[in-house]
Amino acid sequence: MNNLYSASEARSKLGGLSAEGLRRLVDAGKIRKETPPTNKKRGYYNKEDVDKMAEAMADFIEIHTLLPKEDKFEIAQVQGRDDIRESVQIARQRLGENAYDVEKRMSWWKVAPNGDYILKHDGVVVGYFSLQAIKPEAIENIFRRKNGASIQLEDLEPIALGKPLEIHISGIGSKLGVSSTDAKKYGIELIKGLRDTLINFGKQGIEINRIWARSSTVPGIRLCQILGFKELGYVNSEQLGFVLEVDPDKATKPLTREALQKYCQALAQARG
């Protein structure tokens, strides 16, 4: 009997398996059952078979417990210095010392706190984007005259109700050192975040004329092209300038056209 389990012992070994479940394993030939000649109603179960099945079941449970859960992404509005610091770290992975430092980003955030967002993947910050409203005279100097000027704090305006605004995307990116699959997911989520932010501005009645961007990196330039921004040529020694008219009829990319349409609808509803 040393090589056999009773029914209760076998079921306990198999994680509290029901009597019906044990019978199915026997019928399937997974576990051998032996019946003593003196008691045909009572069966015993081969210990080796039961132990192997218990091990297999434990492995199955462990594997499925360790399988990655469904990705949980969140675009969250920046709340303060800690969020800014994490986004600066991501920017510096890609731009090095050319990335804006924490103090400059903090001063900008205080002017337009509703323009800074971080992307979280399962609660961990993996990306960011930053928007500001820029005064028309600064747009003229930087993007039209292309005199190499950099954006200063005094060039910024709050993203708020009032006159039509010129919005500048001062930064967008995701962290390096991740798989190509995750990198693609982060890029998609950041674009969705930009779209939703634009639509939310419309819901608040905030009117936007144009969206401007500059980039010297391949991913940044490629993103502007994918979204249908018009290229303006070099605005300084390193960066290409881009502009997007906030007009669905002028949009050249379906994704952007749809986002602009939703923005315009939201703006019209906000105005009543």
Coordinates of C-alpha atoms in Angstrom, one line a residue:
M1 CA 0.0 0.0 0.0
N2 CA 3.0 2.3 0.2
N3 CA 2.7 3.0 -3.5
L4 CA -1.0 3.9 -3.3
Y5 CA -3.2 6.8 -2.1
S6 CA -6.7 6.6 -0.8
A7 CA -9.3 8.6 -2.7
S8 CA -9.2 11.4 0.0
E9 CA -5.4 11.5 -0.1
A10 CA -5.3 11.6 -3.9
R11 CA -7.9 14.4 -4.1
S12 CA -6.0 16.4 -1.4
K13 CA -2.7 15.9 -3.2
L14 CA -4.4 17.3 -6.4
G15 CA -5.4 20.5 -4.7
G16 CA -8.8 19.4 -3.4
L17 CA -10.0 17.9 -6.7
S18 CA -13.6 16.7 -6.7
A19 CA -14.5 13.0 -6.7
E20 CA -15.8 13.5 -10.2
G21 CA -12.6 15.2 -11.4
L22 CA -10.6 12.3 -10.0
R23 CA -12.8 9.8 -11.8
R24 CA -12.3 11.6 -15.1
L25 CA -8.5 11.4 -14.7
V26 CA -8.9 7.7 -14.1
D27 CA -11.2 7.3 -17.1
A28 CA -8.7 9.2 -19.2
G29 CA -5.9 6.9 -18.2
K30 CA -3.9 9.6 -16.4
I31 CA -4.1 7.9 -13.0
R32 CA -4.2 4.2 -12.4
K33 CA -6.8 3.0 -10.0
E34 CA -6.5 -0.3 -8.1
T35 CA -9.3 -2.1 -6.2
P36 CA -8.6 -4.5 -3.5
P37 CA -10.2 -7.9 -4.0
T38 CA -11.7 -7.8 -0.5
N39 CA -13.5 -4.4 -1.1
K40 CA -14.6 -3.7 -4.6
K41 CA -16.2 -0.4 -3.7
R42 CA -13.0 1.1 -2.3
G43 CA -10.3 2.2 -4.7
Y44 CA -6.8 3.2 -4.3
Y45 CA -4.7 5.4 -6.7
N46 CA -1.2 4.9 -8.0
K47 CA 1.0 7.3 -6.0
E48 CA 3.4 7.9 -8.8
D49 CA 0.6 8.9 -11.2
V50 CA -1.0 11.2 -8.6
D51 CA 2.3 12.9 -7.8
K52 CA 3.1 13.5 -11.4
M53 CA -0.3 14.9 -12.1
A54 CA 0.0 17.1 -9.0
E55 CA 3.3 18.4 -10.2
A56 CA 1.9 19.1 -13.7
M57 CA -1.0 21.0 -12.2
A58 CA 1.3 23.1 -10.0
D59 CA 3.4 24.0 -13.0
F60 CA 0.3 25.0 -15.0
I61 CA -0.9 27.3 -12.2
E62 CA 2.6 28.8 -11.8
I63 CA 3.0 29.5 -15.5
H64 CA -0.4 31.1 -15.8
T65 CA 0.2 33.2 -12.7
L66 CA 3.4 34.5 -14.2
L67 CA 2.0 35.3 -17.6
P68 CA 1.9 39.0 -18.4
K69 CA -1.4 40.6 -17.5
E70 CA -3.2 42.8 -20.0
D71 CA -1.3 46.1 -20.4
K72 CA -2.7 49.0 -18.4
F73 CA -1.9 52.4 -19.8
E74 CA -2.7 55.8 -18.3
I75 CA -2.2 59.3 -19.6
A76 CA -2.0 61.5 -16.4
Q77 CA -1.7 65.2 -16.1
V78 CA 1.6 66.3 -14.5
Q79 CA 1.1 67.1 -10.8
G80 CA 4.5 68.6 -9.9
R81 CA 8.2 68.3 -9.7
D82 CA 8.4 64.6 -9.4
D83 CA 6.5 64.0 -12.6
I84 CA 8.5 66.7 -14.4
R85 CA 11.7 65.1 -13.2
E86 CA 10.7 61.7 -14.6
S87 CA 9.8 63.2 -18.0
V88 CA 13.1 65.1 -18.1
Q89 CA 15.0 61.8 -17.5
I90 CA 13.2 60.3 -20.5
A91 CA 14.0 63.3 -22.6
R92 CA 17.6 63.1 -21.7
Q93 CA 17.8 59.5 -22.8
R94 CA 17.1 60.7 -26.3
L95 CA 18.4 64.3 -26.4
G96 CA 21.2 64.3 -23.8
E97 CA 22.0 67.7 -22.5
N98 CA 19.9 69.3 -25.2
A99 CA 16.8 68.3 -23.3
Y100 CA 15.3 71.1 -21.1
D101 CA 16.3 70.7 -17.5
V102 CA 13.9 70.3 -14.6
E103 CA 14.0 74.0 -13.5
K104 CA 13.1 75.3 -17.0
R105 CA 10.4 72.7 -17.4
M106 CA 9.0 73.6 -14.0
S107 CA 8.8 77.3 -14.9
W108 CA 7.0 76.4 -18.1
W109 CA 4.6 74.0 -16.3
K110 CA 3.6 76.8 -13.9
V111 CA 2.5 78.9 -16.9
A112 CA 0.6 76.0 -18.7
P113 CA 0.0 73.2 -16.1
N114 CA -2.7 71.7 -18.4
G115 CA -0.2 71.0 -21.1
D116 CA 2.1 68.5 -19.5
Y117 CA 1.3 64.8 -19.4
I118 CA 3.0 61.6 -18.5
L119 CA 2.3 58.1 -19.9
K120 CA 2.2 55.3 -17.3
H121 CA 2.5 51.6 -18.1
D122 CA 1.2 49.5 -15.2
G123 CA 1.9 52.5 -12.9
V124 CA 5.4 53.2 -14.2
V125 CA 6.2 56.4 -16.1
V126 CA 7.4 55.4 -19.6
G127 CA 6.7 58.5 -21.7
Y128 CA 5.6 62.1 -21.7
F129 CA 4.5 65.0 -23.9
S130 CA 4.6 68.8 -23.2
L131 CA 2.5 71.6 -24.8
Q132 CA 2.6 75.3 -24.4
A133 CA 0.8 78.3 -25.9
I134 CA 3.3 80.6 -27.6
K135 CA 2.8 84.3 -28.3
P136 CA 2.4 85.2 -32.0
E137 CA 5.6 87.3 -32.0
A138 CA 7.7 84.3 -30.8
I139 CA 6.1 82.1 -33.5
E140 CA 7.1 84.7 -36.1
N141 CA 10.7 84.9 -34.9
I142 CA 11.3 81.2 -34.5
F143 CA 9.3 79.5 -37.2
R144 CA 8.8 82.1 -39.9
R145 CA 11.9 84.3 -39.8
K146 CA 13.9 81.3 -38.7
N147 CA 16.4 83.4 -36.8
G148 CA 17.5 80.6 -34.5
A149 CA 15.8 82.1 -31.5
S150 CA 15.0 79.8 -28.6
I151 CA 11.7 79.8 -26.6
Q152 CA 11.9 81.9 -23.4
L153 CA 9.6 81.9 -20.5
E154 CA 8.2 85.3 -21.5
D155 CA 7.2 83.8 -24.9
L156 CA 4.6 81.5 -23.2
E157 CA 0.9 82.0 -22.6
P158 CA -1.6 79.9 -20.5
I159 CA -3.6 77.4 -22.5
A160 CA -6.9 79.0 -21.6
L161 CA -10.1 80.7 -22.9
G162 CA -9.7 83.9 -24.7
K163 CA -8.0 84.6 -28.0
P164 CA -7.1 81.8 -30.5
L165 CA -3.9 80.2 -29.5
E166 CA -0.7 78.9 -31.2
I167 CA 0.3 75.7 -29.5
H168 CA 3.8 74.4 -29.4
I169 CA 4.8 70.7 -28.8
S170 CA 8.0 71.3 -26.9
G171 CA 8.6 67.6 -26.1
I172 CA 7.3 64.1 -26.7
G173 CA 9.0 60.7 -26.2
S174 CA 9.1 57.4 -24.5
K175 CA 11.8 55.7 -22.5
L176 CA 14.6 53.8 -24.2
G177 CA 15.7 50.2 -23.4
V178 CA 12.4 48.6 -23.9
S179 CA 11.3 46.0 -26.4
S180 CA 10.3 47.1 -29.9
T181 CA 6.8 45.9 -29.1
D182 CA 6.5 48.1 -26.0
A183 CA 8.1 51.0 -27.9
K184 CA 5.4 50.8 -30.5
K185 CA 2.7 50.6 -27.8
Y186 CA 4.1 53.7 -26.1
G187 CA 4.2 55.6 -29.3
I188 CA 0.6 54.8 -30.0
E189 CA -0.5 55.7 -26.5
L190 CA 1.3 59.0 -26.7
I191 CA -0.4 59.9 -30.0
K192 CA -3.8 59.0 -28.5
G193 CA -2.9 61.1 -25.5
L194 CA -2.2 64.1 -27.7
R195 CA -5.5 63.6 -29.6
D196 CA -7.5 63.3 -26.4
T197 CA -5.8 66.4 -24.9
L198 CA -6.7 68.4 -28.0
I199 CA -10.3 67.3 -27.9
N200 CA -10.5 68.2 -24.2
F201 CA -9.3 71.6 -25.0
G202 CA -12.2 71.9 -27.4
K203 CA -14.6 70.8 -24.7
Q204 CA -13.3 73.6 -22.6
G205 CA -13.9 76.1 -25.4
I206 CA -10.2 76.7 -25.9
E207 CA -9.6 77.8 -29.5
I208 CA -6.4 76.7 -31.3
N209 CA -5.3 78.1 -34.7
R210 CA -2.1 76.0 -35.3
I211 CA 0.1 73.4 -33.7
W212 CA 3.9 73.9 -34.0
A213 CA 6.8 71.6 -33.5
R214 CA 10.6 71.4 -34.0
S215 CA 12.8 68.4 -34.1
S216 CA 16.3 67.3 -34.9
T217 CA 15.8 63.5 -34.2
V218 CA 14.6 60.9 -36.7
P219 CA 11.7 59.7 -34.5
G220 CA 10.5 63.3 -33.9
I221 CA 10.7 64.2 -37.6
R222 CA 9.0 61.0 -38.6
L223 CA 6.2 61.6 -36.1
C224 CA 5.5 65.0 -37.6
Q225 CA 5.4 63.5 -41.0
I226 CA 3.0 60.6 -39.9
L227 CA 0.6 63.2 -38.4
G228 CA 0.7 65.3 -41.6
F229 CA 2.5 68.4 -40.2
K230 CA 3.8 70.7 -42.9
E231 CA 7.6 70.9 -43.0
L232 CA 9.0 74.4 -42.8
G233 CA 12.7 73.7 -43.3
Y234 CA 15.4 74.4 -40.8
V235 CA 14.5 76.9 -38.2
N236 CA 18.0 76.9 -36.7
S237 CA 21.3 75.0 -37.3
E238 CA 19.8 71.6 -36.1
Q239 CA 16.1 71.6 -36.0
L240 CA 13.4 71.3 -38.7
G241 CA 10.2 73.2 -38.1
F242 CA 6.7 71.9 -38.6
V243 CA 3.2 73.3 -38.4
L244 CA -0.3 71.8 -38.5
E245 CA -3.4 73.9 -39.3
V246 CA -6.2 73.0 -36.9
D247 CA -8.6 72.6 -39.8
P248 CA -10.0 69.2 -40.7
D249 CA -10.4 70.2 -44.4
K250 CA -6.6 70.8 -44.6
A251 CA -5.5 67.6 -42.9
T252 CA -3.7 65.2 -45.2
K253 CA -3.7 62.2 -42.8
P254 CA -6.9 60.3 -41.9
L255 CA -5.9 59.9 -38.2
T256 CA -5.2 63.6 -37.9
R257 CA -8.4 64.6 -39.8
E258 CA -10.5 62.6 -37.5
A259 CA -8.9 64.1 -34.4
L260 CA -9.4 67.6 -35.7
Q261 CA -13.0 67.0 -36.6
K262 CA -13.6 65.8 -33.0
Y263 CA -11.9 68.8 -31.7
C264 CA -13.9 71.2 -33.8
Q265 CA -17.2 69.4 -32.8
A266 CA -16.2 69.7 -29.1
L267 CA -15.4 73.4 -29.5
A268 CA -18.7 74.1 -31.3
Q269 CA -20.6 72.3 -28.5
A270 CA -18.7 74.3 -25.8
R271 CA -19.6 77.5 -27.5
G272 CA -23.3 76.5 -27.6

